[in-house]
XYZ file of C-alpha atoms in Angstrom:
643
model
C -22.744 -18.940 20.534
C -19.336 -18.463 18.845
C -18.194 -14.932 19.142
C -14.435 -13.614 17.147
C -14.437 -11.172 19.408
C -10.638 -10.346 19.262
C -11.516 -8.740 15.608
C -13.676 -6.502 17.012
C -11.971 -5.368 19.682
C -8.939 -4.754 17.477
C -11.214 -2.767 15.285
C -10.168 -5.171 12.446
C -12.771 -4.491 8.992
C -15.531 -6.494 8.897
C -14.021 -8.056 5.422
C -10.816 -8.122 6.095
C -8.552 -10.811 3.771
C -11.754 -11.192 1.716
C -12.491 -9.825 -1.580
C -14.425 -6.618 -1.275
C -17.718 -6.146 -3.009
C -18.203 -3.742 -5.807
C -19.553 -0.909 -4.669
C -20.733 1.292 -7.814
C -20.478 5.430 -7.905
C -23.651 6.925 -6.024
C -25.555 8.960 -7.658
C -25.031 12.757 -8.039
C -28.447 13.321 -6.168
C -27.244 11.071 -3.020
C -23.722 12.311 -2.978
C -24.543 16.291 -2.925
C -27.050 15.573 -0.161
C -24.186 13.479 1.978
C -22.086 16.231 1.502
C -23.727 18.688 3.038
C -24.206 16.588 6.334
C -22.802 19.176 8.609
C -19.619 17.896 10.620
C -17.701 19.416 13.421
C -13.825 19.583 12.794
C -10.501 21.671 13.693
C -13.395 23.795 15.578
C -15.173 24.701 12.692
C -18.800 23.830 11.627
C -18.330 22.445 7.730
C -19.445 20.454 4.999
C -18.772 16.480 5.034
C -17.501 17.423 1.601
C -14.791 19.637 3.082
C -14.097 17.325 5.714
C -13.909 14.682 3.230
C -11.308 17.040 1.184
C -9.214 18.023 4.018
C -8.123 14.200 4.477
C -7.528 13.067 1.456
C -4.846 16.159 1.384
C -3.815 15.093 4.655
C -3.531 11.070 3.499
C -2.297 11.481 -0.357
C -1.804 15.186 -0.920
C -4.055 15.068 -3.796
C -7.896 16.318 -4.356
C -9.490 13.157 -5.685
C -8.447 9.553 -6.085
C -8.121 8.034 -9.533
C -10.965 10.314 -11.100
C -13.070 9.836 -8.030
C -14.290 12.734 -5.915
C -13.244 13.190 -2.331
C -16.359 13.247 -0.740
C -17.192 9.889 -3.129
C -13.904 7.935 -1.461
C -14.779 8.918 1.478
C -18.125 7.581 1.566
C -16.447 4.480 0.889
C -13.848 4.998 3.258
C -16.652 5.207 6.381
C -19.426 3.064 5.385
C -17.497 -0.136 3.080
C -13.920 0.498 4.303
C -12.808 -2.982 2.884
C -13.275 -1.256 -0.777
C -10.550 1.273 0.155
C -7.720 -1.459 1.766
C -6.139 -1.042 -1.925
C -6.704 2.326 -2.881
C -3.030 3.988 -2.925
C -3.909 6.827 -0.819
C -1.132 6.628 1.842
C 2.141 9.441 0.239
C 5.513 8.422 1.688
C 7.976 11.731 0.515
C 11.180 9.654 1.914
C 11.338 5.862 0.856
C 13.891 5.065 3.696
C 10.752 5.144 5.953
C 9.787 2.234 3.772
C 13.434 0.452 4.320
C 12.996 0.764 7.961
C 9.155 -0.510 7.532
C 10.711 -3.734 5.897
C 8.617 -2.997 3.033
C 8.677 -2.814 -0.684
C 9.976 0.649 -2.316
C 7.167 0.303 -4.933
C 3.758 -0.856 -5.453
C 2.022 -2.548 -8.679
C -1.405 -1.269 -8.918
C -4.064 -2.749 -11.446
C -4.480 -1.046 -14.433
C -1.130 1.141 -13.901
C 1.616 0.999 -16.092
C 4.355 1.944 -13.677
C 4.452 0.896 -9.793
C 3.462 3.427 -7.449
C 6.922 4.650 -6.105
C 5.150 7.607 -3.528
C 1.826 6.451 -2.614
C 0.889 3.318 -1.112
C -2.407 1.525 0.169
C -3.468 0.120 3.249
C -2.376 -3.612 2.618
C 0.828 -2.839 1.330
C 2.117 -0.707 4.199
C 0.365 -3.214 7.047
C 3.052 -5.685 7.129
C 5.376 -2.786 8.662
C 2.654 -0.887 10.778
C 4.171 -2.483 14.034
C 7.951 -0.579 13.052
C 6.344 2.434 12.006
C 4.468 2.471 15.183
C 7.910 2.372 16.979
C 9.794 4.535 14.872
C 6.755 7.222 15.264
C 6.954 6.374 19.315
C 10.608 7.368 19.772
C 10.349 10.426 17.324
C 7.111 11.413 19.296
C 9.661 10.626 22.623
C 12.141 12.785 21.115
C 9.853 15.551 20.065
C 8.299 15.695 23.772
C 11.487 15.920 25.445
C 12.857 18.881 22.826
C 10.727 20.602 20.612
C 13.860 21.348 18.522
C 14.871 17.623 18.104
C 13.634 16.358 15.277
C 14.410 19.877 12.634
C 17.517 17.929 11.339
C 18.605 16.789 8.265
C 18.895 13.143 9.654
C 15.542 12.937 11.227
C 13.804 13.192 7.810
C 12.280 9.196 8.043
C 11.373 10.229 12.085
C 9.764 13.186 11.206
C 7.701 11.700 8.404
C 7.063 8.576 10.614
C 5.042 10.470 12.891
C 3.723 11.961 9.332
C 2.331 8.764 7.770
C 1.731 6.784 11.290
C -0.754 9.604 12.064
C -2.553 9.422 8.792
C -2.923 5.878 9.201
C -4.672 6.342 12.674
C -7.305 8.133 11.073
C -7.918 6.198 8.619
C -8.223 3.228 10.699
C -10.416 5.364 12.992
C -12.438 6.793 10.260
C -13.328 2.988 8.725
C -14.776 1.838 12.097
C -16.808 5.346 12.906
C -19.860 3.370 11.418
C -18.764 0.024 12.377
C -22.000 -0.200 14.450
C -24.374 -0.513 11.767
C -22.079 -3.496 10.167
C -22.186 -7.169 10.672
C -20.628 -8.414 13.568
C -17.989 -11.262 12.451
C -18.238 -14.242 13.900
C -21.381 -14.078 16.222
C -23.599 -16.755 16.351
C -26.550 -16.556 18.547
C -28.404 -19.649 18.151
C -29.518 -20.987 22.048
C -33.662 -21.009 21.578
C -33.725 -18.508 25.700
C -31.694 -16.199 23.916
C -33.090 -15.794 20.718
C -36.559 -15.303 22.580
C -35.220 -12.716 25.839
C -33.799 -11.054 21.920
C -37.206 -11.234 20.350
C -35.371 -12.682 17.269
C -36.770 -13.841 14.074
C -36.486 -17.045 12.937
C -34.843 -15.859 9.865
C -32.273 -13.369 11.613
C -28.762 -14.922 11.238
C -26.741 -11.819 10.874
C -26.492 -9.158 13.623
C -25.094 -5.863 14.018
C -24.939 -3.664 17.282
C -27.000 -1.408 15.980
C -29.747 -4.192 16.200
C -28.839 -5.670 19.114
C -28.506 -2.463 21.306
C -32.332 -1.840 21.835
C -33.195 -5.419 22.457
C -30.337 -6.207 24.381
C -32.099 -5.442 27.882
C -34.118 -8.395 27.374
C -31.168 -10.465 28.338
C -31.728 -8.567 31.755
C -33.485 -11.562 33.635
C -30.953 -13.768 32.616
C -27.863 -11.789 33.794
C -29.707 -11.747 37.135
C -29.874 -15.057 37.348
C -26.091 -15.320 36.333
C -25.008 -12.940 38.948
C -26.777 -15.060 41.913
C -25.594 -18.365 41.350
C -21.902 -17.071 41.518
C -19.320 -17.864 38.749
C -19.107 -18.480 35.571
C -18.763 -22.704 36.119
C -22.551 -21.959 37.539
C -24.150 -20.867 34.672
C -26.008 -22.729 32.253
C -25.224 -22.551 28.592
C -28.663 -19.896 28.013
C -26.966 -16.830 30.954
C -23.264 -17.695 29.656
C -24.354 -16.807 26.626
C -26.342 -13.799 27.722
C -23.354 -12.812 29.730
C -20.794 -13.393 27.069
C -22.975 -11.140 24.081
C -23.264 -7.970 27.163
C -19.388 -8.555 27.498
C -19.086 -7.380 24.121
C -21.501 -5.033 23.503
C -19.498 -3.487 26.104
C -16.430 -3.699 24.820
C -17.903 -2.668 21.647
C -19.039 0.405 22.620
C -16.111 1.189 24.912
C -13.847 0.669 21.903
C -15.123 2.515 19.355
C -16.180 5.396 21.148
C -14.953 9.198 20.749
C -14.640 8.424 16.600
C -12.922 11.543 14.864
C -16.257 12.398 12.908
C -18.247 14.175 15.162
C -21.281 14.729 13.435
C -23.877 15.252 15.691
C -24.616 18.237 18.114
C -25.319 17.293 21.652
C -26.686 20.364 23.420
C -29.489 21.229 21.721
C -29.542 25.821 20.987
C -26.437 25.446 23.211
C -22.850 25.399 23.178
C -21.337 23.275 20.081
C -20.905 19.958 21.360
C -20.558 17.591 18.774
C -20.185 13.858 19.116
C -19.796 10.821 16.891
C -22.572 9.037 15.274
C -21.701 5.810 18.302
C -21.705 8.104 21.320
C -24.915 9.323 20.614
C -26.257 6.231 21.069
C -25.701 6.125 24.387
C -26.562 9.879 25.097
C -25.696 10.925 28.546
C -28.844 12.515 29.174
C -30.683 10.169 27.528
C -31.996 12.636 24.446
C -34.727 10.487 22.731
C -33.582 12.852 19.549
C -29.780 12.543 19.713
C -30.230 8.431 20.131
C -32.598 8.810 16.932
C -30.251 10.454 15.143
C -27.442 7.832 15.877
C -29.654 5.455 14.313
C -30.510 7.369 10.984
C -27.065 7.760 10.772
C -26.453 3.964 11.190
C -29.343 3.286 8.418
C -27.163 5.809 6.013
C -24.425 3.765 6.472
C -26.910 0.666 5.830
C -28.016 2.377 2.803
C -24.549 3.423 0.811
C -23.514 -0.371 0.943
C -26.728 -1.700 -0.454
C -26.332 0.981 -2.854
C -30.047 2.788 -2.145
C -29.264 5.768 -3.243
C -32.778 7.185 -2.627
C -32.462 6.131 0.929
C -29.478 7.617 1.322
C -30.641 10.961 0.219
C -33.299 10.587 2.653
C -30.973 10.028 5.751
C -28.457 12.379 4.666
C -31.207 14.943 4.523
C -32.722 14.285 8.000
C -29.018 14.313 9.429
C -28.469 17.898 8.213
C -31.991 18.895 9.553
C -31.206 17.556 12.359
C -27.985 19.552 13.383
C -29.019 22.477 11.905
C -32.196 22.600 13.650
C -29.820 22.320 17.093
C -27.348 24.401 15.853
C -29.636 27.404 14.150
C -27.877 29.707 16.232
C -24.525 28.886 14.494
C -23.717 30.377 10.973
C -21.745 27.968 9.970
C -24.088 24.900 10.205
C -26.676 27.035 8.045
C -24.316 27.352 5.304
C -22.633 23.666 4.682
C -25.019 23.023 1.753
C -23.508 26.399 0.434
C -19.986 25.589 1.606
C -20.482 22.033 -0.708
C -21.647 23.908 -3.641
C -18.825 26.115 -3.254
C -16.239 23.245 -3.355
C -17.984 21.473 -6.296
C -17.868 24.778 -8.066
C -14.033 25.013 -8.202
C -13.757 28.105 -9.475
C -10.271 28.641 -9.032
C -9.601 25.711 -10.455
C -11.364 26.650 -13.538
C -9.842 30.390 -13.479
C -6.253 28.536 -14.097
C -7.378 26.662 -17.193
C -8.605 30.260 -18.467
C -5.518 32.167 -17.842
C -3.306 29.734 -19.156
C -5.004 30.277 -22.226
C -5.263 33.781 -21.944
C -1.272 33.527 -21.186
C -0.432 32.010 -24.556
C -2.784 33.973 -26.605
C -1.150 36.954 -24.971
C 1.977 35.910 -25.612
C 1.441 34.934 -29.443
C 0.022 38.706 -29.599
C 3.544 40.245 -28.412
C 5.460 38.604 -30.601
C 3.205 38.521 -33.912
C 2.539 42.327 -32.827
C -1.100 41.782 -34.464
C -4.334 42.850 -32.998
C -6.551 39.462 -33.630
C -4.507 37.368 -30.828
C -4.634 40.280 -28.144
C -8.662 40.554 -28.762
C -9.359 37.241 -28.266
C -6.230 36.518 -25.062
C -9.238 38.878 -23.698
C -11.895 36.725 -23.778
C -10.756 33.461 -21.559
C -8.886 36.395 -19.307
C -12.061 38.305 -18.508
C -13.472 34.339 -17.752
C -10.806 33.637 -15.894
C -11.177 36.976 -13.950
C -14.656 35.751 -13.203
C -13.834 32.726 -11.771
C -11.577 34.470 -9.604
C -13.575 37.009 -8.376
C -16.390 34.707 -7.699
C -13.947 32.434 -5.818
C -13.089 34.959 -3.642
C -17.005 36.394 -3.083
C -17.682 33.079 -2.337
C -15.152 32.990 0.631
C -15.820 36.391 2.029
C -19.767 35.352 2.332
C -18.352 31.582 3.790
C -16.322 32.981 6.301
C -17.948 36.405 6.832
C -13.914 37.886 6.636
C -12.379 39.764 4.338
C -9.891 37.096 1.920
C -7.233 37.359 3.904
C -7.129 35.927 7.402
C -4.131 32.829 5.926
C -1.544 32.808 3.737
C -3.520 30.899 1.306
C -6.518 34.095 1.146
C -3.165 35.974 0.801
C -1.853 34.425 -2.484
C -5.887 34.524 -3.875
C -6.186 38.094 -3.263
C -2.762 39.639 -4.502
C -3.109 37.851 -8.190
C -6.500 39.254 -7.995
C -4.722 42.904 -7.604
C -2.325 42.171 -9.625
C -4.517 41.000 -12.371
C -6.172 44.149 -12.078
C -3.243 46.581 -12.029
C -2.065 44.671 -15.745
C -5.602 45.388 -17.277
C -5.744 48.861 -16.593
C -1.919 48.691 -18.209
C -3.636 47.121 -21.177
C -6.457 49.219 -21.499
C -3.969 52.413 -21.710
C -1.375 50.700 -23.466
C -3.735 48.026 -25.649
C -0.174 45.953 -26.788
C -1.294 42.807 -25.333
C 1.599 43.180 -22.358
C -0.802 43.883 -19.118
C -3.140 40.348 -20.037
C 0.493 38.754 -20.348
C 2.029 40.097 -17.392
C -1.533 39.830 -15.491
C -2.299 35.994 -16.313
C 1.070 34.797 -15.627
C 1.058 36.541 -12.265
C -2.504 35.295 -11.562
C -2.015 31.408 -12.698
C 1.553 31.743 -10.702
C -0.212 32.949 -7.627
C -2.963 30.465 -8.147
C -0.756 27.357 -8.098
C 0.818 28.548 -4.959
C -1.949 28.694 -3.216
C -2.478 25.187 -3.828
C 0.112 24.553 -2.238
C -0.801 26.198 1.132
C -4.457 24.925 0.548
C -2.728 21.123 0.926
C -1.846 22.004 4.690
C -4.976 22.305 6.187
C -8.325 24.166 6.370
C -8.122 27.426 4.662
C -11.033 28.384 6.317
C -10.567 27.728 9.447
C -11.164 29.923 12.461
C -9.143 33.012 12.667
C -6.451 33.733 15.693
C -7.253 36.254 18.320
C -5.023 38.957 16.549
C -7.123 38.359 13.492
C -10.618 39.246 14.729
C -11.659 42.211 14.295
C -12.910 42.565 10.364
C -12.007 46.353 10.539
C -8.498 46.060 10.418
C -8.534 42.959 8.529
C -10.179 45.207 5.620
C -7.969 48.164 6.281
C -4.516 47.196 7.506
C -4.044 44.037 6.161
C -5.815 44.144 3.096
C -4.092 47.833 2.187
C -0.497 45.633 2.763
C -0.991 43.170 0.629
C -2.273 45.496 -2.053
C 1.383 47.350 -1.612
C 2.413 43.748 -2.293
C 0.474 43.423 -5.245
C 1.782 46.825 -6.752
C 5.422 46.176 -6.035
C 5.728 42.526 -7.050
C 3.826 43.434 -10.714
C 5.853 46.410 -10.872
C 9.171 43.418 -10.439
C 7.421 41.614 -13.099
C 7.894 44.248 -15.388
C 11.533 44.624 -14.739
C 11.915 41.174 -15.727
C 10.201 42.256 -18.838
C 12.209 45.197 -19.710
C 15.595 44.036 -18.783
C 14.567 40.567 -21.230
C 13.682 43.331 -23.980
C 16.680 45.087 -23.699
C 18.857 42.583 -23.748
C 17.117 41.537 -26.822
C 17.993 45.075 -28.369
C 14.423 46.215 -28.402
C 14.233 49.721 -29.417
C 13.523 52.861 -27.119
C 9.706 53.132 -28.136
C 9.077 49.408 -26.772
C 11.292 49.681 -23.656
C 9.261 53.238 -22.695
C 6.005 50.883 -22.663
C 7.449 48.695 -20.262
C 9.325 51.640 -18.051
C 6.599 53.617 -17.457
C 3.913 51.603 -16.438
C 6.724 49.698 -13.982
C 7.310 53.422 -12.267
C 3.697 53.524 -11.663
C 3.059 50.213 -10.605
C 5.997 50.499 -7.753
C 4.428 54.081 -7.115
C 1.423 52.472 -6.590
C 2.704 49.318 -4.307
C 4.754 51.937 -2.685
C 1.867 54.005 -1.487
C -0.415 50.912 -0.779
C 2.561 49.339 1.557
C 3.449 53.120 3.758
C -0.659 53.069 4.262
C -0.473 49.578 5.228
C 2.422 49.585 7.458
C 0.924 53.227 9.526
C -2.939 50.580 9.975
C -0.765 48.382 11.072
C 1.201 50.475 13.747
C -2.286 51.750 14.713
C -3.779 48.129 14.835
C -1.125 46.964 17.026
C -1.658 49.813 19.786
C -5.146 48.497 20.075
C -4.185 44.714 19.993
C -0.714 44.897 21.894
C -0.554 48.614 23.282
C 2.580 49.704 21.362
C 2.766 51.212 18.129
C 5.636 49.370 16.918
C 7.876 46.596 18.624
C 10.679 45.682 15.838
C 8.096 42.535 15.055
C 9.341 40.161 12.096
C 6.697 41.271 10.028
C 6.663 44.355 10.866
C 10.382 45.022 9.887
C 9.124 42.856 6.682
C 6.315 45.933 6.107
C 8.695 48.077 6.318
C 11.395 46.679 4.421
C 9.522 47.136 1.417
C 8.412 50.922 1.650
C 12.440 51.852 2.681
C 13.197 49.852 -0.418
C 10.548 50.916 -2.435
C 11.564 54.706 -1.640
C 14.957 54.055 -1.869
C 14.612 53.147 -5.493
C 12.621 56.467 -6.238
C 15.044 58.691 -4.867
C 17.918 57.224 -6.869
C 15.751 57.401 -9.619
C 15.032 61.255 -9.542
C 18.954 62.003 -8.262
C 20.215 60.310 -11.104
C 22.004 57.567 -8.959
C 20.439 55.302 -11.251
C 18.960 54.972 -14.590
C 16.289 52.382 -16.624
C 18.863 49.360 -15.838
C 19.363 50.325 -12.264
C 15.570 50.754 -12.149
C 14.668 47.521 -13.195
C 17.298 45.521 -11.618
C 15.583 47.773 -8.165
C 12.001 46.135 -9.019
C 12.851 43.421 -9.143
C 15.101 43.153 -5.666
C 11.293 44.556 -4.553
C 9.808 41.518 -5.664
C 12.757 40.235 -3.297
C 11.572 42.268 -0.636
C 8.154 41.142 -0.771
C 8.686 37.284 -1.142
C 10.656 38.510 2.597
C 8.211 40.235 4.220
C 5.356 37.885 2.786
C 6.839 34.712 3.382
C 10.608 34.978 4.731
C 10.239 36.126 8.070
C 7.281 33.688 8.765
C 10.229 31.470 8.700
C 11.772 32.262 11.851
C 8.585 31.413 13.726
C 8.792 34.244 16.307
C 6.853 37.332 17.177
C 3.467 38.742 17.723
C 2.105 38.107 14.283
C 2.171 34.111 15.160
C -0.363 33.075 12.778
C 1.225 31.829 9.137
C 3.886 29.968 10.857
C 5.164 26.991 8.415
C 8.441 25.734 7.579
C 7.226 23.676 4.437
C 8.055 26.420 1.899
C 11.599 26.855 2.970
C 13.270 25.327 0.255
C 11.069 26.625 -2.371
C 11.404 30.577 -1.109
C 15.113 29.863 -0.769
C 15.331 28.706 -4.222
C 13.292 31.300 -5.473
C 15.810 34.117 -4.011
C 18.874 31.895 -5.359
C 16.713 31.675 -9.090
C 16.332 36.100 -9.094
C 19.604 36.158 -7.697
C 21.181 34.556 -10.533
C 18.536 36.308 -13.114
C 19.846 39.665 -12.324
C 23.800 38.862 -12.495
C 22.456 36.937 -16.348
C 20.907 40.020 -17.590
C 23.287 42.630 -16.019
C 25.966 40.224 -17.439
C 24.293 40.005 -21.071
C 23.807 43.717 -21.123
C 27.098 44.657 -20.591
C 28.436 41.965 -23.526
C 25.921 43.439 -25.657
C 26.928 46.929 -25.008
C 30.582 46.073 -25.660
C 29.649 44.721 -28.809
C 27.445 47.624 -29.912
C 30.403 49.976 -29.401
């Protein structure tokens, strides 16, 4: 018997060095059925699709890989990990990490014109694993010792050490969760005892532990043997042997144990106890079903490489049976074939190809002033508008929460608003400026939420503070409906000041002034009501009515503002300029109380938390900053002039 068995402790792939077989696209059939295998992650019951989606965003911060689904790389990724070694999944944001790697700044990648310059594979970053791993140690050191440490400037390759060091943990992890139900490199087992205490064919020459587990207890007599004659120099070649293949089915199973894909529930109707495919093999209390699963599981694995699609609809099926019979008593687990659908679906996805056409349509209608354009910017917007609303149906039933337990619900539900503030302005109005103003904000909204849904689950479990669905779908939701109302109502002032400055006559600048009082009449209304839930919500959570809370201030720094702007309206302190230029600060306010004081990472309201828009809402305040002095600037030349 020859036995590599330093590749399989290091959890080395099977075909490492070697040329990877082809494996070809599974069918649509096999793949929809593997994505609905329940799995257990971040606490939450969900789709292997999602899972699947959540880690490519975490590896490459895209959706798909080169035209390939998610859920269709990562099928790859845990049963034929050798076919994603190349795949330039791996995004480095700061290529001095790669200096202090020792390894090349770019990438050549078959089939691409240009190297790869921010996303690497596997093989190209292994050469400098062994740095990264000590850079990430020390920043990890550093991190432990003060939480504050690393928030500098010149701990940007530290910080996204421990960034890209993680990622590649998991993905290590993640190619050897099925590792089981693969060859074992380099073992031999050709001694005639063996073979027979193994019941072996004569034709098995290949092995994996999966085959081997159930038959290894036949090597039982000869390990007894082994252990009474003493030592190792006692043993004949038939219980070294015998010995030598328990050592590492051992170590096997010691090694690749606790895999991060738990996807099967232990307790059976119990609590939600979910373990990895290998673990349930060796079920603690010995659950004929759990062990049986661990095999199917094993035989899916089998199955995607040999490229039996049939078969691996079959497994994949009796997987998802399988938890969901255990777990019937959680939601969740009912509702990951949903959950997949609902990812495939992409609906917001498709809502931003609609609005952007409904955007320029819009926009050829205001300045051709003609009817035909604004008729048919209403057709891809009312499309669009289905998409979105089905989007967000879609997540309330999911999550059984109203949209807006995360920042990411947040940004869904206020373009929704807002959207529907500008078509009631275009139904009154019918000048083609509410589907303008209302795509825009919608496809703005829409992007940025993109950007939140790259950070994690958007999901996921609500905090404590979060849990009751009554004050979800009064408080919060009647806040960021203020939101909605003043940050349109800003919108317009962009428009108007634009129009005036562009010497737009009285009639056209009325259109724009009075729907923008309105709107902020509106947002201001929505915000007070808001702000009061809230006070009321946080006496029940925290047993204080208010407690000078970041985002409570935030709430509240929008109504003062909002009323401010109204009473120097009707006491003449300021006039359509001031008025606009005041809508506009709102949107300000907002992008504040929304986003700003998450920023400072303090107070009750701890959920939202994240540091990663900083430069982007800083720059936005800098870019309206400078819009107002332009306009106010421009308006006052023009004025001159006129006189």
């Amino acid at each position: 018997m020859k036995i590599l068995s330093l590749i399989l402790l290091l959890g080395f792939f099977t075909a490492q060095g070697a040329e990877p077989a082809a494996i070809e696209q599974p069918t649509k059939e096999a793949l929809k059925d593997v994505a609905e295998i329940p799995v257990l992650f971040n606490g939450r019951v969900m789709p292997l699709d999602s899972f699947a989606r959540l880690h490519l965003l975490q590896f490459s911060g895209r959706k798909s890989f080169n035209g390939e689904s998610a859920m269709a790389w990562m099928g790859r990724l845990l049963f034929a990990p050798e076919t994603t070694e190349n795949d330039a999944v791996f995004l480095i944001n700061h290529p001095e990490l790669l200096d202090a790697m020792d390894v090349e700044r770019t990438q050549v990648i078959e089939g691409k014109r240009k190297p790869s310059t921010r996303r690497f594979s596997y093989l190209h970053l292994e050469p400098g694993i062994s740095q990264l791993m000590e850079i990430a140690r020390r920043a990890q050191q550093m991190q432990s010792e003060d939480n504050e440490a690393l928030k500098g400037k010149e701990f940007l390759v530290e910080r996204e050490a421990l960034r890209v060091y993680h990622n590649i943990l998991t993905y290590r992890a993640l190619s050897q969760v099925f590792a089981y139900s693969r060859e074992l490199p380099g073992l031999v087992i050709d001694h005639p005892e063996v073979r027979e205490a193994l019941q072996l064919e004569e034709g098995d020459t290949t092995f994996t532990y999966l085959d081997l587990r159930s038959r290894v207890g036949g090597l039982t007599p000869l390990m007894e043997q082994a252990h009474k004659l003493g030592g190792p120099e006692t043993w004949n070649a038939p219980q070294q042997d015998a010995m030598t293949l328990a050592q590492l089915m051992y170590s096997f199973h010691v090694t690749l144990s606790e895999l991060p894909l738990t996807l099967l529930p232990e307790a059976p109707h119990g609590e939600s106890i979910w373990i990895a495919p290998m673990d349930a093999l060796h079920s603690r209390d010995g659950d004929k079903a759990l062990i049986h699963a661990g095999e199917r599981a094993g035989l899916l694995a089998q199955a995607w490489v040999k490229q039996d699609w049939s078969a691996v609809s079959e497994e994949s099926k009796a997987l998802t049976e399988f938890s969901r019979s255990r777990m019937d008593h959680v939601r969740e687990t009912r509702l990951t074939g949903k959950e997949a659908a609902y990812n495939r679906a992409n609906y917001f996805g498709r809502a931003k190809i609609f609005y952007i056409f409904a955007f320029f349509l819009s926009f050829g209608a205001l300045l051709s002033g003609g009817n035909k354009l604004r008729w048919a910017a209403w057709l891809p917007m009312l499309i669009a508008f289905g998409f979105h609303v089905s989007g967000i149906a879609w997540r309330i039933y999911l999550t059984a929460r109203p949209p807006v337990t995360n920042l990411y619900g947040t940004f869904l539900f206020v373009g929704l608003i807002c959207l529907l503030l500008a078509i009631l302005v275009e139904f009154f109005q019918k000048n083609g400026l509410g589907i303008f103003a209302g795509s825009f904000i919608a496809l703005t909204f829409l992007f940025i939420a993109d950007r939140f849904a790259a950070e994690g689950d958007t999901m996921h479990k609500v905090v404590a503070v979060l849990a009751s669905n009554f004050w979800l779908s009064t408080h919060v939701l009647a806040v960021t409906t203020g939101y909605a109302g003043v940050w349109i109502a800003g919108v317009f002032g962009h428009i108007w000041l634009v129009l005036k400055l562009l010497g737009k006559d009285k009639a056209t600048l009325e259109k724009v002034r009075l729907p923008l009082e309105g709107l902020l009449g509106f947002g201001l209304t929505f915000a007070f009501l808001g702000t009061m839930l809230g006070g009321v919500w946080a006496d029940q959570s925290w047993g204080r009515f208010w407690g000078w809370d970041p985002k409570e201030n935030g709430a509240l720094l929008i109504v003062l503002w909002t009323a401010v702007i109204y009473h120097a309206r009707v006491a003449g302190l300021i006039r359509e300029i001031g008025l606009a230029v005041g809508s506009i600060i709102g949107c300000i306010m907002v992008m504040v109380a929304w986003l700003g004081v998450n920023l400072l990472g303090v107070g009750l309201h701890s959920y939202g938390f994240t540091t990663a828009m900083a430069r982007g809402f800083y720059g936005y305040i800098i870019a309206e900053s400078v819009f107002i002095v332009v306009m106010l600037l421009g308006l006052k030349i023009f004025q001159n002039e006129s006189k």
